[in-house]
Amino acid sequence: MKKISVVIPVYNVAEFLPTCLDSLVHQTFPSQDYEVLLVDDGSTDNSAQICQQYIERYPQLLRLLTKKNGGLSDARNYGLARCQGNYVLFIDSDDYVEKQMLARMYTLTDQETKKIVECNFFWEYPNRQRLDLRSGYQSVADYLINGRVVAWNKLYRRDWLLQTKVEFPKGKLYEDQNFFFKIILFLDNINEIALDQTAEVHYRQRSGSISYNQASKITDIFWIYQDLIDYYQLHQGDRYYAEIQYRFCRNLLGNVLLRKIRPLKNRQQKQTLTTQIWQKIDAWFPDWKENPYLKRPGKVNSYLRLVKPFWTKLLVTI
């Protein structure tokens, strides 16, 4: 039995794949204790050939799984169903990791009692890097509010993850948010999470990545959040209502509205999407301005408290 399985979806990333694989085959963690599953999601470049070359060099460490193209979520689910490690780690094939990542994170599993081990990471830009740092979380509610929704900076205990029956939503953008907010419901307390305060992952920012090519899929966030709201009502009722309300509003207004919609060149598209966001917020959370977390001091909350008509007008005219 392996201690860790690393699942890497691969799709047309020949330029970046060697750097990713080099960072994983040269880990300080004992090679007999982990496996790397390369899930070729129907690549049309030479990504599969690169995978095969590495497998020939590291046959005891790497496995190649080949499937028809189904997208990032489908490839992750495919790998999860076929891995053998006690813990599973999802890494994107255009990113790379520190050579001590697996060793440091596995040590924090506390003899495999932790359900999640999370690490810090770097945002990697062409000419600079930025550290994304957390020092810890006080409670599950705090994790809901401040936790990082990305899937690739966490070790998940595989038996627990399979018991939750949570999978990544196929064919949708923002799949990490759907996954993150669901699995949190299966944490009994914050002590089931450990934090590696070292930055272990280099999260590469590039124009050709899925997250950058998303103008036509911005509205996927509406499906993601509706699915989550239904899921929470089914499993938890009103528990964590204030936390989810705050986090969803913050993401919709701060991330989607400002970072995704505002840069759009098509004014009609921008106006339509802006209107849709406000309609969704009002429908899902008619009392959102009374949220207790929103009333806390801070720059982000000050922005969120601004009146709706002002931002609607501003965003569609910029």
mmCIF file of C-alpha atoms in Angstrom:
data_model
loop_
_atom_site.group_PDB
_atom_site.id
_atom_site.type_symbol
_atom_site.label_atom_id
_atom_site.label_comp_id
_atom_site.label_asym_id
_atom_site.label_seq_id
_atom_site.Cartn_x
_atom_site.Cartn_y
_atom_site.Cartn_z
ATOM 1 C CA MET A 1 0.000 0.000 0.000
ATOM 2 C CA LYS A 2 1.343 3.415 -0.977
ATOM 3 C CA LYS A 3 1.213 6.282 1.472
ATOM 4 C CA ILE A 4 0.480 8.946 -1.148
ATOM 5 C CA SER A 5 -1.019 8.938 -4.636
ATOM 6 C CA VAL A 6 -0.430 11.999 -6.807
ATOM 7 C CA VAL A 7 -3.061 12.413 -9.527
ATOM 8 C CA ILE A 8 -2.075 14.639 -12.454
ATOM 9 C CA PRO A 9 -4.600 15.325 -15.241
ATOM 10 C CA VAL A 10 -2.720 15.829 -18.512
ATOM 11 C CA TYR A 11 -4.115 17.648 -21.522
ATOM 12 C CA ASN A 12 -1.983 19.455 -24.124
ATOM 13 C CA VAL A 13 0.654 20.716 -21.699
ATOM 14 C CA ALA A 14 3.812 19.478 -23.414
ATOM 15 C CA GLU A 15 5.600 22.771 -22.772
ATOM 16 C CA PHE A 16 5.159 22.601 -18.992
ATOM 17 C CA LEU A 17 4.855 18.879 -18.282
ATOM 18 C CA PRO A 18 8.587 18.049 -17.881
ATOM 19 C CA THR A 19 8.998 20.676 -15.151
ATOM 20 C CA CYS A 20 5.983 19.281 -13.312
ATOM 21 C CA LEU A 21 7.159 15.673 -13.572
ATOM 22 C CA ASP A 22 10.754 16.488 -12.636
ATOM 23 C CA SER A 23 9.525 18.109 -9.437
ATOM 24 C CA LEU A 24 7.611 14.957 -8.503
ATOM 25 C CA VAL A 25 10.063 12.216 -9.428
ATOM 26 C CA HIS A 26 12.831 13.925 -7.436
ATOM 27 C CA GLN A 27 10.994 14.114 -4.123
ATOM 28 C CA THR A 28 12.848 13.455 -0.871
ATOM 29 C CA PHE A 29 9.927 11.211 0.144
ATOM 30 C CA PRO A 30 10.835 7.498 -0.305
ATOM 31 C CA SER A 31 9.941 6.463 -3.847
ATOM 32 C CA GLN A 32 8.426 3.175 -2.668
ATOM 33 C CA ASP A 33 5.915 5.122 -0.566
ATOM 34 C CA TYR A 34 4.189 7.090 -3.306
ATOM 35 C CA GLU A 35 2.872 6.791 -6.839
ATOM 36 C CA VAL A 36 2.180 9.330 -9.564
ATOM 37 C CA LEU A 37 -0.844 8.708 -11.794
ATOM 38 C CA LEU A 38 -0.742 10.573 -15.101
ATOM 39 C CA VAL A 39 -4.262 10.785 -16.506
ATOM 40 C CA ASP A 40 -3.982 11.598 -20.207
ATOM 41 C CA ASP A 41 -7.307 13.234 -21.020
ATOM 42 C CA GLY A 42 -7.107 12.757 -24.785
ATOM 43 C CA SER A 43 -4.163 15.066 -25.474
ATOM 44 C CA THR A 44 -3.602 16.013 -29.115
ATOM 45 C CA ASP A 45 -0.018 17.240 -28.672
ATOM 46 C CA ASN A 46 2.921 15.094 -27.547
ATOM 47 C CA SER A 47 2.011 15.154 -23.848
ATOM 48 C CA ALA A 48 1.314 11.405 -23.846
ATOM 49 C CA GLN A 49 4.719 10.703 -25.390
ATOM 50 C CA ILE A 50 6.399 12.792 -22.699
ATOM 51 C CA CYS A 51 4.532 10.821 -20.047
ATOM 52 C CA GLN A 52 5.690 7.566 -21.617
ATOM 53 C CA GLN A 53 9.303 8.733 -21.667
ATOM 54 C CA TYR A 54 9.167 9.447 -17.952
ATOM 55 C CA ILE A 55 7.469 6.127 -17.234
ATOM 56 C CA GLU A 56 10.308 4.315 -18.983
ATOM 57 C CA ARG A 57 12.757 6.084 -16.668
ATOM 58 C CA TYR A 58 10.671 5.707 -13.492
ATOM 59 C CA PRO A 59 8.534 2.572 -14.042
ATOM 60 C CA GLN A 60 8.049 1.869 -10.335
ATOM 61 C CA LEU A 61 6.848 5.382 -9.621
ATOM 62 C CA LEU A 62 4.694 6.510 -12.553
ATOM 63 C CA ARG A 63 1.547 5.089 -14.127
ATOM 64 C CA LEU A 64 -0.164 6.321 -17.285
ATOM 65 C CA LEU A 65 -3.955 6.189 -17.525
ATOM 66 C CA THR A 66 -5.489 7.043 -20.894
ATOM 67 C CA LYS A 67 -9.078 8.155 -21.426
ATOM 68 C CA LYS A 68 -11.260 10.106 -23.798
ATOM 69 C CA ASN A 69 -11.341 13.844 -23.269
ATOM 70 C CA GLY A 70 -13.728 14.756 -20.485
ATOM 71 C CA GLY A 71 -12.114 17.777 -18.882
ATOM 72 C CA LEU A 72 -10.173 18.447 -15.702
ATOM 73 C CA SER A 73 -12.840 17.239 -13.266
ATOM 74 C CA ASP A 74 -13.424 14.010 -15.145
ATOM 75 C CA ALA A 75 -9.688 13.270 -15.230
ATOM 76 C CA ARG A 76 -9.347 13.892 -11.492
ATOM 77 C CA ASN A 77 -12.302 11.638 -10.707
ATOM 78 C CA TYR A 78 -10.866 8.974 -13.006
ATOM 79 C CA GLY A 79 -7.534 9.052 -11.207
ATOM 80 C CA LEU A 80 -9.103 9.080 -7.748
ATOM 81 C CA ALA A 81 -11.047 5.912 -8.553
ATOM 82 C CA ARG A 82 -7.836 4.121 -9.553
ATOM 83 C CA CYS A 83 -5.217 5.297 -7.080
ATOM 84 C CA GLN A 84 -3.927 3.203 -4.186
ATOM 85 C CA GLY A 85 -2.411 5.620 -1.687
ATOM 86 C CA ASN A 86 -3.684 6.273 1.810
ATOM 87 C CA TYR A 87 -3.658 9.956 0.847
ATOM 88 C CA VAL A 88 -4.309 11.557 -2.516
ATOM 89 C CA LEU A 89 -2.918 14.800 -3.908
ATOM 90 C CA PHE A 90 -4.189 16.494 -7.072
ATOM 91 C CA ILE A 91 -1.570 18.470 -8.994
ATOM 92 C CA ASP A 92 -2.179 20.401 -12.215
ATOM 93 C CA SER A 93 0.230 19.480 -14.989
ATOM 94 C CA ASP A 94 1.367 23.047 -15.675
ATOM 95 C CA ASP A 95 2.383 23.608 -12.038
ATOM 96 C CA TYR A 96 5.348 22.243 -10.111
ATOM 97 C CA VAL A 97 6.177 21.546 -6.480
ATOM 98 C CA GLU A 98 8.994 21.761 -3.958
ATOM 99 C CA LYS A 99 11.106 18.599 -3.672
ATOM 100 C CA GLN A 100 10.296 18.171 0.036
ATOM 101 C CA MET A 101 6.565 18.677 -0.384
ATOM 102 C CA LEU A 102 5.426 15.075 0.063
ATOM 103 C CA ALA A 103 7.750 14.451 3.009
ATOM 104 C CA ARG A 104 6.731 17.586 4.875
ATOM 105 C CA MET A 105 3.020 17.163 4.253
ATOM 106 C CA TYR A 106 2.923 13.468 5.091
ATOM 107 C CA THR A 107 4.651 14.132 8.406
ATOM 108 C CA LEU A 108 1.745 16.430 9.278
ATOM 109 C CA THR A 109 -0.843 13.670 8.770
ATOM 110 C CA ASP A 110 -0.089 12.731 12.402
ATOM 111 C CA GLN A 111 0.142 9.003 11.699
ATOM 112 C CA GLU A 112 -2.608 9.309 9.096
ATOM 113 C CA THR A 113 -5.218 10.721 11.474
ATOM 114 C CA LYS A 114 -5.704 14.031 9.643
ATOM 115 C CA LYS A 115 -8.345 14.199 6.943
ATOM 116 C CA ILE A 116 -6.738 17.136 5.129
ATOM 117 C CA VAL A 117 -3.216 18.523 5.097
ATOM 118 C CA GLU A 118 -3.022 21.899 3.370
ATOM 119 C CA CYS A 119 0.075 23.829 2.294
ATOM 120 C CA ASN A 120 0.894 27.379 1.304
ATOM 121 C CA PHE A 121 1.886 28.160 -2.272
ATOM 122 C CA PHE A 122 3.354 30.633 -4.738
ATOM 123 C CA TRP A 123 1.470 32.433 -7.480
ATOM 124 C CA GLU A 124 3.951 32.160 -10.360
ATOM 125 C CA TYR A 125 3.778 34.962 -12.932
ATOM 126 C CA PRO A 126 6.123 35.295 -15.948
ATOM 127 C CA ASN A 127 8.298 37.896 -14.206
ATOM 128 C CA ARG A 128 7.475 37.601 -10.524
ATOM 129 C CA GLN A 129 6.052 35.387 -7.816
ATOM 130 C CA ARG A 130 3.693 36.084 -4.930
ATOM 131 C CA LEU A 131 3.418 34.088 -1.721
ATOM 132 C CA ASP A 132 -0.057 32.945 -0.649
ATOM 133 C CA LEU A 133 0.265 32.449 3.087
ATOM 134 C CA ARG A 134 -2.001 31.188 5.860
ATOM 135 C CA SER A 135 -0.954 30.597 9.448
ATOM 136 C CA GLY A 136 -3.919 28.502 10.579
ATOM 137 C CA TYR A 137 -7.690 28.258 11.017
ATOM 138 C CA GLN A 138 -9.664 28.587 14.240
ATOM 139 C CA SER A 139 -12.725 26.518 13.373
ATOM 140 C CA VAL A 140 -14.563 24.840 10.513
ATOM 141 C CA ALA A 141 -16.575 28.050 10.128
ATOM 142 C CA ASP A 142 -13.324 30.003 9.849
ATOM 143 C CA TYR A 143 -12.138 27.523 7.212
ATOM 144 C CA LEU A 144 -15.338 28.111 5.248
ATOM 145 C CA ILE A 145 -14.713 31.844 5.276
ATOM 146 C CA ASN A 146 -10.959 31.975 4.768
ATOM 147 C CA GLY A 147 -9.931 28.603 3.364
ATOM 148 C CA ARG A 148 -8.410 28.449 -0.099
ATOM 149 C CA VAL A 149 -10.773 26.686 -2.457
ATOM 150 C CA VAL A 150 -8.103 25.233 -4.747
ATOM 151 C CA ALA A 151 -7.833 21.441 -4.820
ATOM 152 C CA TRP A 152 -4.113 21.137 -5.542
ATOM 153 C CA ASN A 153 -2.583 22.364 -2.257
ATOM 154 C CA LYS A 154 -4.079 19.604 -0.118
ATOM 155 C CA LEU A 155 -3.493 16.005 0.837
ATOM 156 C CA TYR A 156 -6.818 14.216 1.319
ATOM 157 C CA ARG A 157 -7.140 10.986 3.277
ATOM 158 C CA ARG A 158 -8.446 8.726 0.565
ATOM 159 C CA ASP A 159 -10.743 6.445 2.578
ATOM 160 C CA TRP A 160 -12.468 9.482 4.086
ATOM 161 C CA LEU A 161 -12.750 11.230 0.730
ATOM 162 C CA LEU A 162 -14.309 8.170 -0.894
ATOM 163 C CA GLN A 163 -16.779 7.870 1.985
ATOM 164 C CA THR A 164 -18.015 11.414 1.347
ATOM 165 C CA LYS A 165 -18.847 10.416 -2.259
ATOM 166 C CA VAL A 166 -17.917 13.959 -3.294
ATOM 167 C CA GLU A 167 -16.526 14.260 -6.813
ATOM 168 C CA PHE A 168 -15.478 17.113 -9.055
ATOM 169 C CA PRO A 169 -18.381 18.336 -11.249
ATOM 170 C CA LYS A 170 -17.735 17.302 -14.824
ATOM 171 C CA GLY A 171 -17.673 19.953 -17.539
ATOM 172 C CA LYS A 172 -17.879 22.969 -15.230
ATOM 173 C CA LEU A 173 -15.527 25.815 -14.472
ATOM 174 C CA TYR A 174 -15.020 26.663 -10.772
ATOM 175 C CA GLU A 175 -14.971 22.933 -10.057
ATOM 176 C CA ASP A 176 -12.609 23.396 -7.122
ATOM 177 C CA GLN A 177 -15.146 25.566 -5.302
ATOM 178 C CA ASN A 178 -17.831 22.917 -5.648
ATOM 179 C CA PHE A 179 -15.469 20.252 -4.326
ATOM 180 C CA PHE A 180 -14.052 22.347 -1.480
ATOM 181 C CA PHE A 181 -17.330 23.555 -0.011
ATOM 182 C CA LYS A 182 -18.820 20.049 -0.083
ATOM 183 C CA ILE A 183 -16.023 18.145 1.617
ATOM 184 C CA ILE A 184 -15.899 20.681 4.450
ATOM 185 C CA LEU A 185 -19.286 19.407 5.585
ATOM 186 C CA PHE A 186 -17.655 16.093 6.463
ATOM 187 C CA LEU A 187 -15.187 17.607 8.921
ATOM 188 C CA ASP A 188 -16.114 17.080 12.565
ATOM 189 C CA ASN A 189 -13.742 19.755 13.843
ATOM 190 C CA ILE A 190 -10.841 21.917 12.711
ATOM 191 C CA ASN A 191 -8.301 19.595 14.368
ATOM 192 C CA GLU A 192 -8.835 17.196 11.470
ATOM 193 C CA ILE A 193 -6.924 19.662 9.268
ATOM 194 C CA ALA A 194 -3.184 20.300 9.423
ATOM 195 C CA LEU A 195 -1.387 23.224 7.790
ATOM 196 C CA ASP A 196 2.058 23.029 6.246
ATOM 197 C CA GLN A 197 3.191 26.644 6.485
ATOM 198 C CA THR A 198 5.843 26.128 3.819
ATOM 199 C CA ALA A 199 4.941 27.201 0.278
ATOM 200 C CA GLU A 200 5.052 23.873 -1.563
ATOM 201 C CA VAL A 201 3.260 24.470 -4.878
ATOM 202 C CA HIS A 202 4.178 26.858 -7.684
ATOM 203 C CA TYR A 203 0.829 27.855 -9.212
ATOM 204 C CA ARG A 204 1.683 29.001 -12.704
ATOM 205 C CA GLN A 205 -0.316 31.890 -14.189
ATOM 206 C CA ARG A 206 -0.483 31.689 -17.969
ATOM 207 C CA SER A 207 -2.812 32.929 -20.671
ATOM 208 C CA GLY A 208 -3.386 29.469 -22.140
ATOM 209 C CA SER A 209 -4.674 27.847 -18.968
ATOM 210 C CA ILE A 210 -8.279 26.856 -18.380
ATOM 211 C CA SER A 211 -8.799 29.556 -15.757
ATOM 212 C CA TYR A 212 -7.707 32.254 -18.181
ATOM 213 C CA ASN A 213 -9.832 31.091 -21.120
ATOM 214 C CA GLN A 214 -13.201 31.317 -19.416
ATOM 215 C CA ALA A 215 -15.241 34.262 -20.721
ATOM 216 C CA SER A 216 -17.835 31.946 -22.246
ATOM 217 C CA LYS A 217 -18.107 29.896 -19.034
ATOM 218 C CA ILE A 218 -18.447 32.619 -16.421
ATOM 219 C CA THR A 219 -22.047 31.605 -15.795
ATOM 220 C CA ASP A 220 -20.877 28.169 -14.652
ATOM 221 C CA ILE A 221 -20.517 29.794 -11.240
ATOM 222 C CA PHE A 222 -24.323 30.071 -11.041
ATOM 223 C CA TRP A 223 -24.684 26.318 -11.536
ATOM 224 C CA ILE A 224 -21.886 25.643 -9.044
ATOM 225 C CA TYR A 225 -23.454 27.779 -6.316
ATOM 226 C CA GLN A 226 -26.997 26.548 -6.907
ATOM 227 C CA ASP A 227 -25.730 22.988 -6.624
ATOM 228 C CA LEU A 228 -23.907 23.869 -3.393
ATOM 229 C CA ILE A 229 -26.915 25.624 -1.881
ATOM 230 C CA ASP A 230 -29.058 22.564 -2.626
ATOM 231 C CA TYR A 231 -26.346 20.302 -1.186
ATOM 232 C CA TYR A 232 -26.074 22.294 2.037
ATOM 233 C CA GLN A 233 -29.836 22.359 2.516
ATOM 234 C CA LEU A 234 -29.935 18.595 2.049
ATOM 235 C CA HIS A 235 -27.050 17.784 4.400
ATOM 236 C CA GLN A 236 -26.835 20.592 6.940
ATOM 237 C CA GLY A 237 -29.972 22.709 6.809
ATOM 238 C CA ASP A 238 -29.109 26.220 8.008
ATOM 239 C CA ARG A 239 -25.806 25.242 9.597
ATOM 240 C CA TYR A 240 -23.053 27.464 8.204
ATOM 241 C CA TYR A 241 -25.669 29.625 6.438
ATOM 242 C CA ALA A 242 -23.943 32.881 7.429
ATOM 243 C CA GLU A 243 -20.529 31.577 6.382
ATOM 244 C CA ILE A 244 -21.701 30.311 3.005
ATOM 245 C CA GLN A 245 -23.726 33.460 2.380
ATOM 246 C CA TYR A 246 -20.701 35.639 3.065
ATOM 247 C CA ARG A 247 -18.255 33.526 1.065
ATOM 248 C CA PHE A 248 -20.513 33.248 -1.968
ATOM 249 C CA CYS A 249 -21.299 36.969 -2.009
ATOM 250 C CA ARG A 250 -17.635 37.813 -1.578
ATOM 251 C CA ASN A 251 -16.642 35.522 -4.437
ATOM 252 C CA LEU A 252 -19.393 36.730 -6.758
ATOM 253 C CA LEU A 253 -18.812 40.428 -6.128
ATOM 254 C CA GLY A 254 -15.083 40.449 -5.562
ATOM 255 C CA ASN A 255 -13.805 37.715 -7.837
ATOM 256 C CA VAL A 256 -16.325 37.113 -10.602
ATOM 257 C CA LEU A 257 -17.674 40.646 -10.959
ATOM 258 C CA LEU A 258 -14.440 42.607 -10.678
ATOM 259 C CA ARG A 259 -11.867 40.150 -12.017
ATOM 260 C CA LYS A 260 -13.825 38.207 -14.626
ATOM 261 C CA ILE A 261 -16.651 40.452 -15.835
ATOM 262 C CA ARG A 262 -15.126 43.896 -15.555
ATOM 263 C CA PRO A 263 -12.326 43.211 -18.134
ATOM 264 C CA LEU A 264 -14.812 42.017 -20.795
ATOM 265 C CA LYS A 265 -14.844 44.211 -23.895
ATOM 266 C CA ASN A 266 -18.438 43.484 -24.892
ATOM 267 C CA ARG A 267 -20.525 46.045 -22.995
ATOM 268 C CA GLN A 268 -23.797 44.166 -23.485
ATOM 269 C CA GLN A 269 -22.271 40.944 -22.196
ATOM 270 C CA LYS A 270 -20.820 42.795 -19.226
ATOM 271 C CA GLN A 271 -24.169 44.390 -18.373
ATOM 272 C CA THR A 272 -26.076 41.124 -18.734
ATOM 273 C CA LEU A 273 -23.683 39.203 -16.497
ATOM 274 C CA THR A 274 -23.605 41.975 -13.894
ATOM 275 C CA THR A 275 -27.402 41.984 -13.739
ATOM 276 C CA GLN A 276 -27.470 38.203 -13.450
ATOM 277 C CA ILE A 277 -25.094 38.257 -10.498
ATOM 278 C CA TRP A 278 -27.247 40.716 -8.571
ATOM 279 C CA GLN A 279 -30.363 38.731 -9.387
ATOM 280 C CA LYS A 280 -28.770 35.529 -8.102
ATOM 281 C CA ILE A 281 -27.552 37.151 -4.894
ATOM 282 C CA ASP A 282 -30.961 38.667 -4.186
ATOM 283 C CA ALA A 283 -32.689 35.352 -4.915
ATOM 284 C CA TRP A 284 -30.335 33.176 -2.874
ATOM 285 C CA PHE A 285 -29.619 35.577 -0.019
ATOM 286 C CA PRO A 286 -32.195 38.383 0.249
ATOM 287 C CA ASP A 287 -30.760 39.344 3.648
ATOM 288 C CA TRP A 288 -27.106 39.331 2.566
ATOM 289 C CA LYS A 289 -26.366 42.902 3.670
ATOM 290 C CA GLU A 290 -27.188 41.877 7.247
ATOM 291 C CA ASN A 291 -24.550 39.157 7.255
ATOM 292 C CA PRO A 292 -22.544 39.348 10.515
ATOM 293 C CA TYR A 293 -19.240 38.698 8.741
ATOM 294 C CA LEU A 294 -19.952 41.472 6.269
ATOM 295 C CA LYS A 295 -20.235 43.951 9.133
ATOM 296 C CA ARG A 296 -16.725 43.279 10.343
ATOM 297 C CA PRO A 297 -14.132 45.982 9.608
ATOM 298 C CA GLY A 298 -11.823 45.501 6.656
ATOM 299 C CA LYS A 299 -11.177 46.593 3.102
ATOM 300 C CA VAL A 300 -12.991 43.679 1.470
ATOM 301 C CA ASN A 301 -16.094 44.117 3.584
ATOM 302 C CA SER A 302 -16.143 47.863 2.968
ATOM 303 C CA TYR A 303 -16.208 47.167 -0.739
ATOM 304 C CA LEU A 304 -18.980 44.598 -0.422
ATOM 305 C CA ARG A 305 -21.164 47.018 1.531
ATOM 306 C CA LEU A 306 -21.238 49.497 -1.344
ATOM 307 C CA VAL A 307 -24.669 49.945 -2.846
ATOM 308 C CA LYS A 308 -25.700 47.759 -5.764
ATOM 309 C CA PRO A 309 -26.795 50.479 -8.222
ATOM 310 C CA PHE A 310 -23.403 52.187 -7.964
ATOM 311 C CA TRP A 311 -21.441 49.095 -8.945
ATOM 312 C CA THR A 312 -23.898 48.062 -11.628
ATOM 313 C CA LYS A 313 -23.529 51.436 -13.310
ATOM 314 C CA LEU A 314 -19.771 51.599 -12.841
ATOM 315 C CA LEU A 315 -18.953 48.154 -14.163
ATOM 316 C CA VAL A 316 -20.979 48.434 -17.340
ATOM 317 C CA THR A 317 -19.509 51.824 -18.254
ATOM 318 C CA ILE A 318 -15.827 51.103 -17.617
#
